[in-house]
PDB file of C-alpha atoms in Angstrom:
ATOM      1  CA  MET A   1      19.067   0.605  -0.653  1.00 55.00           C
ATOM      2  CA  GLN A   2      19.361   0.402   3.095  1.00 61.00           C
ATOM      3  CA  ASP A   3      17.430   3.716   3.513  1.00 73.00           C
ATOM      4  CA  LYS A   4      14.635   2.405   1.343  1.00 71.00           C
ATOM      5  CA  LYS A   5      14.281  -0.789   3.558  1.00 72.00           C
ATOM      6  CA  ILE A   6      14.300   1.347   6.689  1.00 78.00           C
ATOM      7  CA  ASN A   7      11.492   3.568   5.175  1.00 89.00           C
ATOM      8  CA  GLU A   8       9.621   0.471   4.132  1.00 93.00           C
ATOM      9  CA  GLN A   9       9.933  -0.907   7.705  1.00 95.00           C
ATOM     10  CA  VAL A  10       8.545   2.325   9.081  1.00 94.00           C
ATOM     11  CA  VAL A  11       5.501   2.155   6.774  1.00 96.00           C
ATOM     12  CA  LEU A  12       4.868  -1.485   7.612  1.00 97.00           C
ATOM     13  CA  ASN A  13       5.072  -0.741  11.325  1.00 97.00           C
ATOM     14  CA  THR A  14       2.514   1.998  10.900  1.00 97.00           C
ATOM     15  CA  PHE A  15       0.316  -0.268   8.881  1.00 98.00           C
ATOM     16  CA  MET A  16       0.491  -2.982  11.543  1.00 98.00           C
ATOM     17  CA  LYS A  17      -0.592  -0.564  14.188  1.00 97.00           C
ATOM     18  CA  LEU A  18      -3.443   0.816  12.226  1.00 98.00           C
ATOM     19  CA  MET A  19      -4.824  -2.491  10.993  1.00 97.00           C
ATOM     20  CA  ASP A  20      -7.207  -3.905  13.662  1.00 94.00           C
ATOM     21  CA  ASP A  21      -7.032  -7.492  12.422  1.00 94.00           C
ATOM     22  CA  PHE A  22      -3.357  -7.743  11.408  1.00 97.00           C
ATOM     23  CA  PRO A  23      -2.443 -11.371  11.762  1.00 97.00           C
ATOM     24  CA  ALA A  24       0.086 -12.698  14.239  1.00 96.00           C
ATOM     25  CA  GLY A  25       3.202 -14.050  12.562  1.00 97.00           C
ATOM     26  CA  LYS A  26       6.858 -13.375  11.905  1.00 97.00           C
ATOM     27  CA  ILE A  27       7.757 -10.524   9.451  1.00 97.00           C
ATOM     28  CA  VAL A  28      10.602 -11.294   7.115  1.00 96.00           C
ATOM     29  CA  PRO A  29      12.009  -8.566   4.876  1.00 94.00           C
ATOM     30  CA  GLY A  30      12.540  -9.481   1.182  1.00 91.00           C
ATOM     31  CA  GLU A  31      12.150  -8.385  -2.363  1.00 87.00           C
ATOM     32  CA  SER A  32       9.213  -9.126  -4.637  1.00 90.00           C
ATOM     33  CA  PRO A  33       7.164  -8.864  -2.338  1.00 96.00           C
ATOM     34  CA  ASP A  34       8.837  -6.473   0.199  1.00 95.00           C
ATOM     35  CA  PHE A  35       7.830  -8.490   3.235  1.00 97.00           C
ATOM     36  CA  LEU A  36       6.632 -11.991   4.086  1.00 96.00           C
ATOM     37  CA  LEU A  37       4.290 -12.438   7.049  1.00 97.00           C
ATOM     38  CA  LYS A  38       4.929 -16.029   7.984  1.00 97.00           C
ATOM     39  CA  LEU A  39       1.788 -17.372   9.712  1.00 97.00           C
ATOM     40  CA  LYS A  40       2.831 -21.090   9.711  1.00 94.00           C
ATOM     41  CA  PRO A  41       5.830 -22.957   8.270  1.00 91.00           C
ATOM     42  CA  ARG A  42       4.140 -23.249   4.872  1.00 91.00           C
ATOM     43  CA  LYS A  43       1.622 -20.429   5.011  1.00 96.00           C
ATOM     44  CA  ALA A  44       2.658 -16.816   4.369  1.00 97.00           C
ATOM     45  CA  ILE A  45       1.235 -13.484   3.234  1.00 98.00           C
ATOM     46  CA  GLY A  46       3.295 -11.466   0.780  1.00 97.00           C
ATOM     47  CA  ILE A  47       3.099  -7.768   1.439  1.00 97.00           C
ATOM     48  CA  GLU A  48       4.272  -5.493  -1.418  1.00 97.00           C
ATOM     49  CA  LEU A  49       4.718  -1.749  -0.621  1.00 96.00           C
ATOM     50  CA  THR A  50       4.565   1.007  -3.210  1.00 94.00           C
ATOM     51  CA  GLU A  51       4.357   4.768  -3.194  1.00 91.00           C
ATOM     52  CA  LEU A  52       1.183   6.361  -4.586  1.00 89.00           C
ATOM     53  CA  LYS A  53       1.824   7.853  -8.039  1.00 86.00           C
ATOM     54  CA  GLY A  54       1.270  11.572  -8.391  1.00 80.00           C
ATOM     55  CA  GLN A  55       3.059  12.741  -5.263  1.00 75.00           C
ATOM     56  CA  ASP A  56       5.155  15.950  -5.055  1.00 70.00           C
ATOM     57  CA  PHE A  57       8.610  14.792  -4.228  1.00 63.00           C
ATOM     58  CA  HIS A  58      10.378  17.688  -5.960  1.00 58.00           C
ATOM     59  CA  ASN A  59       9.322  20.087  -3.251  1.00 63.00           C
ATOM     60  CA  HIS A  60       9.799  17.366  -0.533  1.00 58.00           C
ATOM     61  CA  THR A  61       6.243  17.565   0.571  1.00 63.00           C
ATOM     62  CA  GLY A  62       5.073  14.073  -0.431  1.00 64.00           C
ATOM     63  CA  ARG A  63       1.567  15.591  -0.958  1.00 68.00           C
ATOM     64  CA  LEU A  64      -0.605  14.475  -3.754  1.00 70.00           C
ATOM     65  CA  ILE A  65      -0.237  17.143  -6.484  1.00 69.00           C
ATOM     66  CA  GLU A  66      -3.817  16.894  -7.772  1.00 74.00           C
ATOM     67  CA  PRO A  67      -6.046  15.405  -5.080  1.00 69.00           C
ATOM     68  CA  GLY A  68      -9.001  15.523  -7.430  1.00 73.00           C
ATOM     69  CA  ASN A  69      -7.271  12.823  -9.495  1.00 81.00           C
ATOM     70  CA  ALA A  70      -6.659  10.574  -6.502  1.00 83.00           C
ATOM     71  CA  LEU A  71      -8.714   7.718  -7.897  1.00 86.00           C
ATOM     72  CA  PHE A  72      -6.742   8.005 -11.192  1.00 89.00           C
ATOM     73  CA  HIS A  73      -3.443   7.785  -9.284  1.00 88.00           C
ATOM     74  CA  ILE A  74      -4.625   4.894  -7.175  1.00 91.00           C
ATOM     75  CA  ARG A  75      -5.748   2.902 -10.292  1.00 92.00           C
ATOM     76  CA  ASN A  76      -2.331   3.637 -12.085  1.00 93.00           C
ATOM     77  CA  THR A  77      -0.436   2.562  -9.003  1.00 94.00           C
ATOM     78  CA  ILE A  78      -2.309  -0.691  -8.819  1.00 96.00           C
ATOM     79  CA  LEU A  79      -1.951  -1.363 -12.511  1.00 95.00           C
ATOM     80  CA  ALA A  80       1.819  -0.849 -12.250  1.00 95.00           C
ATOM     81  CA  LYS A  81       2.125  -3.496  -9.591  1.00 95.00           C
ATOM     82  CA  GLU A  82      -0.278  -5.844 -11.289  1.00 95.00           C
ATOM     83  CA  GLU A  83       2.386  -6.179 -14.034  1.00 93.00           C
ATOM     84  CA  LYS A  84       4.614  -7.832 -11.384  1.00 92.00           C
ATOM     85  CA  LEU A  85       2.100 -10.317 -10.006  1.00 93.00           C
ATOM     86  CA  HIS A  86       3.655 -13.236 -11.870  1.00 92.00           C
ATOM     87  CA  LEU A  87       6.898 -12.605  -9.829  1.00 90.00           C
ATOM     88  CA  TYR A  88       5.030 -12.638  -6.542  1.00 90.00           C
ATOM     89  CA  LYS A  89       3.008 -15.759  -7.423  1.00 88.00           C
ATOM     90  CA  LYS A  90       6.137 -17.778  -8.039  1.00 91.00           C
ATOM     91  CA  LYS A  91       6.638 -17.694  -4.218  1.00 91.00           C
ATOM     92  CA  LYS A  92       3.366 -19.703  -3.814  1.00 91.00           C
ATOM     93  CA  LEU A  93       2.026 -17.474  -1.106  1.00 95.00           C
ATOM     94  CA  TRP A  94      -1.309 -17.918   0.749  1.00 96.00           C
ATOM     95  CA  GLN A  95      -2.251 -14.318  -0.010  1.00 97.00           C
ATOM     96  CA  LEU A  96      -0.799 -11.196  -1.639  1.00 97.00           C
ATOM     97  CA  TRP A  97      -1.450  -7.734  -0.215  1.00 98.00           C
ATOM     98  CA  LEU A  98      -0.580  -4.444  -1.784  1.00 98.00           C
ATOM     99  CA  LEU A  99       0.040  -1.471   0.530  1.00 98.00           C
ATOM    100  CA  ILE A 100       0.047   1.867  -1.286  1.00 95.00           C
ATOM    101  CA  HIS A 101       1.452   4.587   0.859  1.00 93.00           C
ATOM    102  CA  LEU A 102       1.792   8.351   0.677  1.00 87.00           C
ATOM    103  CA  GLU A 103       2.738  11.097   3.074  1.00 83.00           C
ATOM    104  CA  ALA A 104      -0.419  13.226   2.831  1.00 77.00           C
ATOM    105  CA  LEU A 105      -3.324  13.438   0.524  1.00 70.00           C
ATOM    106  CA  THR A 106      -3.841  17.254   0.625  1.00 62.00           C
ATOM    107  CA  PRO A 107      -3.530  20.294   2.743  1.00 56.00           C
ATOM    108  CA  ASN A 108      -7.066  21.238   1.463  1.00 55.00           C
ATOM    109  CA  LEU A 109      -9.636  20.620   4.177  1.00 52.00           C
ATOM    110  CA  ASN A 110     -12.480  20.416   1.664  1.00 59.00           C
ATOM    111  CA  PHE A 111     -11.043  17.295   0.019  1.00 58.00           C
ATOM    112  CA  ARG A 112     -12.132  14.014   1.660  1.00 65.00           C
ATOM    113  CA  ILE A 113     -10.737  10.780   0.087  1.00 70.00           C
ATOM    114  CA  GLU A 114     -13.339   8.843   2.067  1.00 70.00           C
ATOM    115  CA  ASN A 115     -16.062  10.354  -0.166  1.00 67.00           C
ATOM    116  CA  LYS A 116     -14.118   9.319  -3.443  1.00 70.00           C
ATOM    117  CA  LEU A 117     -13.264   5.691  -2.484  1.00 71.00           C
ATOM    118  CA  ASP A 118     -16.873   4.504  -2.924  1.00 72.00           C
ATOM    119  CA  GLN A 119     -16.413   5.224  -6.600  1.00 70.00           C
ATOM    120  CA  LEU A 120     -13.398   2.958  -6.826  1.00 73.00           C
ATOM    121  CA  HIS A 121     -14.323  -0.465  -8.156  1.00 76.00           C
ATOM    122  CA  LEU A 122     -11.341  -2.734  -8.342  1.00 80.00           C
ATOM    123  CA  ASN A 123     -10.597  -6.117  -9.908  1.00 86.00           C
ATOM    124  CA  SER A 124      -7.194  -7.171  -9.009  1.00 92.00           C
ATOM    125  CA  GLY A 125      -4.911 -10.259  -8.590  1.00 94.00           C
ATOM    126  CA  PHE A 126      -4.021  -8.993  -5.096  1.00 97.00           C
ATOM    127  CA  ASP A 127      -6.115 -10.436  -2.324  1.00 97.00           C
ATOM    128  CA  ARG A 128      -6.231  -7.230  -0.334  1.00 97.00           C
ATOM    129  CA  ILE A 129      -5.179  -3.633  -1.198  1.00 96.00           C
ATOM    130  CA  PHE A 130      -4.682  -0.860   1.301  1.00 97.00           C
ATOM    131  CA  LEU A 131      -3.941   2.878   1.146  1.00 94.00           C
ATOM    132  CA  ILE A 132      -2.127   4.431   4.051  1.00 94.00           C
ATOM    133  CA  GLU A 133      -1.772   8.195   4.624  1.00 89.00           C
ATOM    134  CA  LEU A 134       1.185   8.417   6.897  1.00 91.00           C
ATOM    135  CA  ALA A 135       0.846  12.097   7.983  1.00 86.00           C
ATOM    136  CA  ARG A 136      -2.688  11.454   9.441  1.00 87.00           C
ATOM    137  CA  ASN A 137      -2.212   7.887  10.366  1.00 93.00           C
ATOM    138  CA  ARG A 138      -5.205   6.795   8.159  1.00 91.00           C
ATOM    139  CA  LEU A 139      -5.676   3.366   6.708  1.00 95.00           C
ATOM    140  CA  TYR A 140      -8.244   2.553   4.001  1.00 93.00           C
ATOM    141  CA  GLN A 141      -8.970  -0.881   2.654  1.00 93.00           C
ATOM    142  CA  LEU A 142      -9.566  -0.645  -1.105  1.00 93.00           C
ATOM    143  CA  LEU A 143     -10.087  -4.346  -1.726  1.00 92.00           C
TER     144      LEU A 143
END
């Protein structure tokens, strides 16, 4: 469990560096959501982290197995977290953010996720949804 929290902290730190308008506040580790960003005493943003479904962890690459199905995997990842929204909302947070992370989308230079994200139309209970590709330090706002 300690290793998981350390990994989550690394992902969050990378996210904070890549997001130009990351709000100032105090980060507090937790569970459901994984982090609280305390902006004021009674105003906080919940940040839930999750790994993108469809990654290759058996070969320890962390790459997306079928990059052509990236949008399918993104939608499935969001749907899985939507099922837990009621737990997050009990905390009465100002906003809820979802940060989907993966190591790398693909070694294939012909695949550009940027070209696919325009086709992604989301309706979610999360206020903001992000996708972060750690290997290339890329951040995409999906919602």
